[in-house]
Coordinates of C-alpha atoms in Angstrom, one line a residue:
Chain Y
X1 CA 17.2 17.9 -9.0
X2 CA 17.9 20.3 -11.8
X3 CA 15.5 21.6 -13.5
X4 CA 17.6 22.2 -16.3
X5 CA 18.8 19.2 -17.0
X6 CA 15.1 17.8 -16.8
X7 CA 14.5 20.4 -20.1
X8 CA 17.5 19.7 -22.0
X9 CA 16.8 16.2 -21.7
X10 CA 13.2 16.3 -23.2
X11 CA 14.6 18.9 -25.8
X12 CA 16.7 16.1 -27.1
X13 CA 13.4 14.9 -28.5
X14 CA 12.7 17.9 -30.7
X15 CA 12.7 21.4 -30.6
X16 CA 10.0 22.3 -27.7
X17 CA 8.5 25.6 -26.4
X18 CA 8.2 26.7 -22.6
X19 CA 4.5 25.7 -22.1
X20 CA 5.1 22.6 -23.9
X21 CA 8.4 21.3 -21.8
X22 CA 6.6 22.0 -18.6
X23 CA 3.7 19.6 -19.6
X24 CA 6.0 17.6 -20.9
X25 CA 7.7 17.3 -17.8
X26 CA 4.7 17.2 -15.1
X27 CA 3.6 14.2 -17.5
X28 CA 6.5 12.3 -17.4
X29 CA 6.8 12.7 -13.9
X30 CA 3.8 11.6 -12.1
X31 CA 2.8 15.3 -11.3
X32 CA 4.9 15.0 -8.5
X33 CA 7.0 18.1 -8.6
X34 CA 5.2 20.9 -10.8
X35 CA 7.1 23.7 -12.4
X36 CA 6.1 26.7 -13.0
X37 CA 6.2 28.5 -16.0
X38 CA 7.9 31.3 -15.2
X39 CA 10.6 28.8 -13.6
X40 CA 11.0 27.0 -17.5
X41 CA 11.5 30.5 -19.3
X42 CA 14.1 31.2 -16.5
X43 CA 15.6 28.0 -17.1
X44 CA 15.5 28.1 -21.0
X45 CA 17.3 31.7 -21.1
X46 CA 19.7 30.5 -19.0
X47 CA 20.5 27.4 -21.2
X48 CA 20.6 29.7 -24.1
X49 CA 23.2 32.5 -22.7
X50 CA 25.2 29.1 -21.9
X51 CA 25.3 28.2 -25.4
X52 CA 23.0 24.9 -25.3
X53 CA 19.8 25.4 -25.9
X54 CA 19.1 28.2 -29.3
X55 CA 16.0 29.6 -30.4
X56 CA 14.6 27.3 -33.2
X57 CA 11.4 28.5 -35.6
X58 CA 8.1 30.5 -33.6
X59 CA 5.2 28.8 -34.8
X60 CA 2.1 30.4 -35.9
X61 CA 0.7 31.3 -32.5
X62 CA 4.0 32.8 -31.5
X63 CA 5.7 30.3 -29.3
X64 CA 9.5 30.2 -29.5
X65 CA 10.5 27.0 -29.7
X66 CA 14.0 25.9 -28.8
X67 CA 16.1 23.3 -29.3
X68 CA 19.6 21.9 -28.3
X69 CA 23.1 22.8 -29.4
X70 CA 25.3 20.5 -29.7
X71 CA 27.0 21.6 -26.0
X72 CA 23.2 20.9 -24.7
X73 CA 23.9 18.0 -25.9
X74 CA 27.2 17.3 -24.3
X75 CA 25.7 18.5 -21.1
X76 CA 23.0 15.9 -21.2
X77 CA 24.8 13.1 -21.9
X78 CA 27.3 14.3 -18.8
X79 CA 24.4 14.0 -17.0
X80 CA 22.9 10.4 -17.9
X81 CA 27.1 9.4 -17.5
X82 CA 26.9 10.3 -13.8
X83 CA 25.6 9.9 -10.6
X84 CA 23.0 11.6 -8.4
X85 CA 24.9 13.1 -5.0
X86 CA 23.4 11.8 -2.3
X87 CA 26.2 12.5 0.3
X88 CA 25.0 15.8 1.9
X89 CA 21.6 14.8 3.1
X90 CA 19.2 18.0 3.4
X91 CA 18.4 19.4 6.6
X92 CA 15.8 16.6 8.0
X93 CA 13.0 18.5 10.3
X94 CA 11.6 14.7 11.5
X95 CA 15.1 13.6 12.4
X96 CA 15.5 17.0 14.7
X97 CA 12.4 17.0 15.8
X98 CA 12.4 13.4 17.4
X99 CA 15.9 13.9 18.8
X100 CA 14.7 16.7 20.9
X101 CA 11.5 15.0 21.4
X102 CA 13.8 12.5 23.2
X103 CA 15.8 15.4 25.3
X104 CA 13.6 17.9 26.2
X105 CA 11.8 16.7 29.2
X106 CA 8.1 16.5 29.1
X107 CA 7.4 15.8 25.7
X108 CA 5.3 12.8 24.8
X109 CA 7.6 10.7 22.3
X110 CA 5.2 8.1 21.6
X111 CA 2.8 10.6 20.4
X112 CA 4.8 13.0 18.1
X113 CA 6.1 9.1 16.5
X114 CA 2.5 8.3 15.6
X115 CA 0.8 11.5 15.0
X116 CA 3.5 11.2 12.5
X117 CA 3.0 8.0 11.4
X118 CA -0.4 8.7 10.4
X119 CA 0.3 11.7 8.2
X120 CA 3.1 9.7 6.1
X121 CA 0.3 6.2 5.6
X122 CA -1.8 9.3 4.7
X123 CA 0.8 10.8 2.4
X124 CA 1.4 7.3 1.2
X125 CA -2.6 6.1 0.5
X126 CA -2.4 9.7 -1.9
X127 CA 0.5 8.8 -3.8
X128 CA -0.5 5.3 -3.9
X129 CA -4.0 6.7 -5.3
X130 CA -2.1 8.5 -7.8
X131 CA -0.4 6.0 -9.0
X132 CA -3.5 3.8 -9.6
X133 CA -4.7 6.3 -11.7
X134 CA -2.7 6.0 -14.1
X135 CA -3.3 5.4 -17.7
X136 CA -1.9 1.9 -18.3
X137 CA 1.0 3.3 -20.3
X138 CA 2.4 5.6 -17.7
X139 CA 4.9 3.3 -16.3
X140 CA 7.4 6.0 -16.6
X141 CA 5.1 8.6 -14.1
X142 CA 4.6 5.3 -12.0
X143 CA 7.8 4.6 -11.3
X144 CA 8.4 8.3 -10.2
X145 CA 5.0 7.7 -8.2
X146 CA 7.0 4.3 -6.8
X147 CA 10.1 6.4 -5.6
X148 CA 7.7 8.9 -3.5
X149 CA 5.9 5.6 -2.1
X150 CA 9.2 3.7 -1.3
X151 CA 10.4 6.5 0.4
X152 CA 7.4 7.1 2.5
X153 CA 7.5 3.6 3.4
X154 CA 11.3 4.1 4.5
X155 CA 10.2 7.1 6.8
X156 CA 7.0 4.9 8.2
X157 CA 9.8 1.8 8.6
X158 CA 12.3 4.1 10.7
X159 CA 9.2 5.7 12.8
X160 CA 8.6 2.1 13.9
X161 CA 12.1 1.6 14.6
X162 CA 12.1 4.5 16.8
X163 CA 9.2 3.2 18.5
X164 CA 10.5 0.1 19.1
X165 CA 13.7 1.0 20.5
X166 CA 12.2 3.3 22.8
X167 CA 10.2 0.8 24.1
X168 CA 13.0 -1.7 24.8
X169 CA 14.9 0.8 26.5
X170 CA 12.3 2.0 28.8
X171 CA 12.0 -1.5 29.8
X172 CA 15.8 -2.1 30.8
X173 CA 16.2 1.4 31.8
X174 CA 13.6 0.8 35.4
X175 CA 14.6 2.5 38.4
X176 CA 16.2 -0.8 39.9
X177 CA 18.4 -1.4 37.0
X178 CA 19.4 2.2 36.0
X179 CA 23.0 2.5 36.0
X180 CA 23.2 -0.7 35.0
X181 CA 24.0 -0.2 31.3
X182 CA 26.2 3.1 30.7
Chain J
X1 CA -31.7 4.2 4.3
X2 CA -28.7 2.9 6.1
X3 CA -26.1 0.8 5.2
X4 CA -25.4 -2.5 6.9
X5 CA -21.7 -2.8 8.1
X6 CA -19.8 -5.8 6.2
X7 CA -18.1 -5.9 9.3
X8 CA -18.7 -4.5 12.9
X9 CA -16.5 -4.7 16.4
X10 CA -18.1 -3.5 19.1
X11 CA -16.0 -2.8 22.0
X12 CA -14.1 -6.7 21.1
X13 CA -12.3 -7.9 23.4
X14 CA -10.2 -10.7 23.4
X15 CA -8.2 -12.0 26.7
X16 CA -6.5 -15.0 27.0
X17 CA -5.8 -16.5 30.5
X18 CA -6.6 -14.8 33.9
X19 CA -6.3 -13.1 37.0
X20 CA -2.6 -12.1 36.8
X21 CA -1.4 -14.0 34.2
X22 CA -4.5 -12.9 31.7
X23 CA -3.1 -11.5 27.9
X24 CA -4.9 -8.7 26.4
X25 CA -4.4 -9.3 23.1
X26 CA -7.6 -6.8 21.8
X27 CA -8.8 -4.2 24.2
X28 CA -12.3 -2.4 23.7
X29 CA -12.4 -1.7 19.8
X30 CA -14.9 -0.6 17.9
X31 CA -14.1 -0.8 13.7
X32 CA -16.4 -0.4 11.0
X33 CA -16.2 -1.6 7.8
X34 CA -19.1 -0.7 5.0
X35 CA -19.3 -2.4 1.7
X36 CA -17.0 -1.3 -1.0
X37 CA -14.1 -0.2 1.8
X38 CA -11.0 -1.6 2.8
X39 CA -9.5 -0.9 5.8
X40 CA -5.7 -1.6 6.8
X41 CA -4.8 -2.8 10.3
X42 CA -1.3 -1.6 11.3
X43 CA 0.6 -2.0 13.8
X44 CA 3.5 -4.1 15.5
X45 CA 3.7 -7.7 16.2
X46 CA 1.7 -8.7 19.4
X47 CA -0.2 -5.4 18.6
X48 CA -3.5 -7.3 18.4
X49 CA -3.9 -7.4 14.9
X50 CA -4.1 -10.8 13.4
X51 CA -6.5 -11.3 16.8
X52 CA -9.0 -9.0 15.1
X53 CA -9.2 -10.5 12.3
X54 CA -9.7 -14.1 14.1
X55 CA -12.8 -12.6 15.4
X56 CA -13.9 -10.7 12.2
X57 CA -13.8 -14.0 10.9
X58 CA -15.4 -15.9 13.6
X59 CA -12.8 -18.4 13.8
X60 CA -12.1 -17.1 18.2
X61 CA -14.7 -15.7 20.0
X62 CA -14.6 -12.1 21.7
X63 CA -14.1 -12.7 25.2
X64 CA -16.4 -9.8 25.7
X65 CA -17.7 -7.5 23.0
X66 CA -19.4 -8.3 20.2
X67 CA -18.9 -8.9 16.1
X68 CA -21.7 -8.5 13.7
X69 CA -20.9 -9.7 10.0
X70 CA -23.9 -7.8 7.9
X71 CA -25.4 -7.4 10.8
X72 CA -25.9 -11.0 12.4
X73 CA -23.5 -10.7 16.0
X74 CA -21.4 -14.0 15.9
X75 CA -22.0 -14.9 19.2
X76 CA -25.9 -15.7 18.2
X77 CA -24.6 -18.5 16.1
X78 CA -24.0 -21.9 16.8
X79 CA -21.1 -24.1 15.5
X80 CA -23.1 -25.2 12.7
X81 CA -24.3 -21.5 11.8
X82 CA -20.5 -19.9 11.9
X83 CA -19.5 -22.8 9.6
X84 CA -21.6 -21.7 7.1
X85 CA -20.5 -18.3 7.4
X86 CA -17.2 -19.1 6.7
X87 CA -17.9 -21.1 3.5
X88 CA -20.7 -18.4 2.1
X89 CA -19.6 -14.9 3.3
X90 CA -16.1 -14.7 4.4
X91 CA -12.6 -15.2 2.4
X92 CA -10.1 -15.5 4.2
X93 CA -6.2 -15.0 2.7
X94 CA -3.7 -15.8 5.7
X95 CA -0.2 -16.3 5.8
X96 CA -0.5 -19.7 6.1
X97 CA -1.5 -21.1 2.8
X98 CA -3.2 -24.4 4.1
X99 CA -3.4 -25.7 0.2
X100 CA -4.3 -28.8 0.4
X101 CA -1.1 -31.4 -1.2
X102 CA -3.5 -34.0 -2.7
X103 CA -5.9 -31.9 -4.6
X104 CA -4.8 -29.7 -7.8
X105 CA -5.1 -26.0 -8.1
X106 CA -8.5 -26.0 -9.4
X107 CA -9.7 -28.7 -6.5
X108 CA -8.3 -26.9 -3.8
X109 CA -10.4 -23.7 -5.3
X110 CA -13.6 -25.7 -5.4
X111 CA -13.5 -27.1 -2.3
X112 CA -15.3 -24.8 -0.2
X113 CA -17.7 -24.5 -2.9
X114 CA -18.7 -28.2 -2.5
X115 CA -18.7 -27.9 0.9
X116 CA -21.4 -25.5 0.9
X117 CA -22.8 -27.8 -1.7
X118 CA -22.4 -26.1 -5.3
X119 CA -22.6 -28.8 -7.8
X120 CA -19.1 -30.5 -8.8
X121 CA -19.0 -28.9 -12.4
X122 CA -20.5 -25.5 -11.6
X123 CA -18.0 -25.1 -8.7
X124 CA -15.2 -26.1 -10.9
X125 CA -16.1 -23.9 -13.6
X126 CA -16.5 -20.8 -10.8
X127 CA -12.9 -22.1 -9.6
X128 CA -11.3 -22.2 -12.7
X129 CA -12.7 -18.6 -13.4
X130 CA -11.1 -17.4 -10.0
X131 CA -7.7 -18.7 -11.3
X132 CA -7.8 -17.4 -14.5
X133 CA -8.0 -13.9 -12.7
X134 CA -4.7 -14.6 -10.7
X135 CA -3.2 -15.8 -14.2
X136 CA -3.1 -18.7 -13.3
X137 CA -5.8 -20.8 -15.6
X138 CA -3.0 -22.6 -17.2
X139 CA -1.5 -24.2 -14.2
X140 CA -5.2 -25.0 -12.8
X141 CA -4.4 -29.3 -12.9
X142 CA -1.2 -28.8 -11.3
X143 CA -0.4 -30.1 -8.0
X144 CA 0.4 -27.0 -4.9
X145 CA 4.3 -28.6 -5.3
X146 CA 4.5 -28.4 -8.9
X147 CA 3.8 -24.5 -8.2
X148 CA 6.0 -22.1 -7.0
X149 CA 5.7 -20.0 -3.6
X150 CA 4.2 -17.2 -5.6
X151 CA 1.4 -19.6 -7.4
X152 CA 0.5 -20.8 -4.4
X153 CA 0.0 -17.8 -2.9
X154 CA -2.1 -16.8 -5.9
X155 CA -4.6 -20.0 -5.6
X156 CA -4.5 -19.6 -2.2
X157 CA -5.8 -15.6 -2.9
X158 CA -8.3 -17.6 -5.7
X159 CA -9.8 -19.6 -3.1
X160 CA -10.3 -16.7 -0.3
X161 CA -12.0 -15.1 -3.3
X162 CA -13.7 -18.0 -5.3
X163 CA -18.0 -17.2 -5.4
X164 CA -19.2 -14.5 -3.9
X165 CA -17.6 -13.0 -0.6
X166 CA -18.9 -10.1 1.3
X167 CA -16.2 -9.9 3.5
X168 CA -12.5 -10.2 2.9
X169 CA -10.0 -10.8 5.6
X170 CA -6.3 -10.8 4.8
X171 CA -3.5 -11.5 6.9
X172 CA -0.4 -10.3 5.3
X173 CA -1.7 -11.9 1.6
X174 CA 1.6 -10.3 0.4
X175 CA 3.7 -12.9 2.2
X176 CA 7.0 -13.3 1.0
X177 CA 5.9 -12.3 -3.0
X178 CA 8.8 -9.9 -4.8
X179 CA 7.4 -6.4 -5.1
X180 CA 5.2 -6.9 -8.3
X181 CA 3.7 -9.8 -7.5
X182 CA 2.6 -8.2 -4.0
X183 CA 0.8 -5.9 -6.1
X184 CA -1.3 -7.9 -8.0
X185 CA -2.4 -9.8 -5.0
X186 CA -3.4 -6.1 -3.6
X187 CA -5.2 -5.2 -6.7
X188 CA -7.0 -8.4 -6.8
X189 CA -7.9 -7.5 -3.2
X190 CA -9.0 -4.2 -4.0
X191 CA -10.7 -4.9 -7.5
X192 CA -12.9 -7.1 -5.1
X193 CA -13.6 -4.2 -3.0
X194 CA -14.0 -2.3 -5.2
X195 CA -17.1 -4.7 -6.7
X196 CA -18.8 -4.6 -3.5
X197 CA -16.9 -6.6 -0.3
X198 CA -16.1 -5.4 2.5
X199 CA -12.2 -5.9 3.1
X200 CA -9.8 -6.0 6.1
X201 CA -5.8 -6.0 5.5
X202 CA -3.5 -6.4 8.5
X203 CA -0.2 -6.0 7.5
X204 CA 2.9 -4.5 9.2
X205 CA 4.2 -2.3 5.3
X206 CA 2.6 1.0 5.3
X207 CA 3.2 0.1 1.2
X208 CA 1.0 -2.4 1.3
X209 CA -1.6 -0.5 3.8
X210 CA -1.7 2.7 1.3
X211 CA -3.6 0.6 -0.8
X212 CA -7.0 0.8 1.9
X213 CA -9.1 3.8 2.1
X214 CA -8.9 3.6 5.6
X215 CA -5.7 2.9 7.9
X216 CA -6.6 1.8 11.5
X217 CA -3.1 1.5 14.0
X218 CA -3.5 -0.7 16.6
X219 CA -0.9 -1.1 19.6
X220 CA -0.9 -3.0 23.0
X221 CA -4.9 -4.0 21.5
X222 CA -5.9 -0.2 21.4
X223 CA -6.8 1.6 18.7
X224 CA -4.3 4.4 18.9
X225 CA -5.0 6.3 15.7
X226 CA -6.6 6.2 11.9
X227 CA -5.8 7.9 8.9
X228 CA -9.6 8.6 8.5
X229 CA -11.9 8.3 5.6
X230 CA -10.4 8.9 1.9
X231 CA -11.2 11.9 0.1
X232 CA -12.9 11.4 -2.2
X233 CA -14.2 8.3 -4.9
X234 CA -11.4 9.5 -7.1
X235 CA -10.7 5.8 -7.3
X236 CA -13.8 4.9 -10.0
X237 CA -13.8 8.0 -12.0
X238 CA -9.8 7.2 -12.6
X239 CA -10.7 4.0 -14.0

């Protein structure tokens, strides 16, 4: 996820300065990914060499606020117009991890699956925690809060699967019957 | 001072058949479960799990073992004296929704109140408050077939949790409820534990499991792991 097009899309309600889009954003979010400050001014002085964000009025304690330009503005509504690639999925450590798990000899599967298991329920009782939390009009921070839980769930799902399957295959795989299925 | 378990298993076991051909369907566990907790009981089918909570609710006996519900072991109590602790001290929310066809919404939530011999009205008026917290107060004089799957399953959840329960066993309460609807039956679960019960939660959707401070995973009727205590009574001050 960009950061900046998480910025330029809060600055299309208003001009905003750095402190205040990071809030902003951390809010809106469910606290799930926190920026950091430094990352925002980055960001915004970025935007503004690209020509869509400009420096708007400094208020009395000095913040510079910015707003958008109207290529910000462009570049936001490209954004809402398209879709999220999801074709290159990042390196997965699990995934590697259980496949040589299953290869190098002397490992104990069974126990790397739920040692595993545990920590994403664990992961999952925090979010789902989180989420509970909420103030009753922070359906928007839920629903990011719903996306980390669904997606734990998924992981917990395909650990089972795992599980399962190794367990069927070490029951048709006994010495007598070896062979049997290439 | 110590605090009586809602719920204790001591070493249950639970084998069905013998000699060769015996099942062990729960080996050996121990679980604790204090007032104001709710644990989740994970784990695959035929891993044991809706076998503990037959015996939590003393509807099967451990074949060896014992279960204590605040304290009294099960096994003390005749048929009589587990009877009565199902009516008082346990709800129960299973799968099976056993609502009964004849009686309406309200009637099928008062019933085990009469049983235990709560006057007609007060037992109605307790029932009707029970369905009016699943949102459901305005279909209380309808018939379990006038209702859909969902309603059901919410007077079915009304009736685990109609007077006061100490301990409350679910079995997969989520059934086959969309997403949202799951939920409230989970927060109507844990609003109860949160008030006091005791609560067990076997399901098989770590989703639905998240929502217990405690995770227990169970496999071949072996307590294989826990996700341990939560970390703190975050859950209160959030309110």
């Amino acid at each position: 996820m960009s950061v900046k097009h998480g910025l330029l899309a809060l600055l299309c309600e208003g001009p905003r300065y750095g402190y205040e889009l990071k809030a902003a954003f951390e809010a809106r979010t469910g606290e799930a990914w926190p920026l950091n400050v430094g990352q925002v001014y980055t960001t915004l002085a970025r935007l503004e060499r690209d020509g869509q964000v400009e420096r708007d009025s400094e208020d009395a304690e000095g913040h510079v606020h910015y707003r958008l330009t109207d290529a910000g503005r462009r570049e936001v509504q490209a954004w809402w117009d398209s879709e999220v690639e999801r074709e290159a999925p990042p390196r997965d450590e699990l995934a590697i991890k259980l496949a040589l798990a299953l290869t190098v000899p002397g490992v104990d599967v069974v126990a790397v699956l739920q040692r595993q298991r545990t920590a994403t329920v664990r992961a999952l009782q925090a979010h789902t925690r989180r989420r509970r939390a909420l103030p009753p009009d922070g359906t928007a921070a839920s629903l990011v809060l719903d996306s980390l839980v669904f997606a734990a769930e998924a992981e917990v799902r395909w650990l089972d699967h795992c599980e399962a399957r190794l367990a069927r295959q070490s029951r048709t795989s006994s010495p007598a019957r070896n062979g049997a299925r290439a | 001072m110590t605090v009586v378990p809602v719920l204790e298993l001591r070493g249950a076991t639970r084998t069905h058949g013998t000699g060769e051909h015996a099942v062990h369907a729960l080996r050996g566990v121990d679980l604790v479960v204090l007032p104001g907790e709710l644990v989740a009981v994970m784990g695959a089918s035929g891993s044991g799990k809706s076998t503990l909570l037959t015996l939590a609710g003393g509807l099967d006996a451990a074949t060896s073992g014992e279960v204590l519900v605040e304290g009294v072991p099960l096994s003390g109590l005749d048929a009589g004296g587990l009877a009565q602790l199902r009516r008082r001290a346990v709800g129960y929310v299973f799968q099976d929704l056993n609502l009964l066809p004849a009686l309406t919404a309200v009637e099928n939530v008062a019933l085990p109140l009469e049983l235990d011999g709560v006057r007609a009205r007060d037992a109605r008026v307790l029932a009707l408050r029970a369905l009016e917290e699943v949102e459901l107060g305005s279909e209380a004089r309808r018939f379990p077939d006038q209702l859909s799957g969902g309603q059901q399953q919410r007077v079915a959840i009304a009736r685990a949790l109609v007077g006061v329960r100490r301990l409350v066993l679910a079995d997969e309460p989520t059934g086959a409820l969309d997403s949202v609807t799951g939920e409230t039956v989970l927060e109507l679960l844990r609003s109860r534990v949160d008030a006091g019960a005791g609560g067990v939660l076997v399901t098989h959707e770590a989703r639905h499991a998240a929502w217990a401070d405690r995770v227990v995973f169970l496999r071949d009727g072996v307590v294989v792991d826990e996700t341990g205590a939560a970390p703190a009574p975050s859950f209160e001050a959030a309110r």
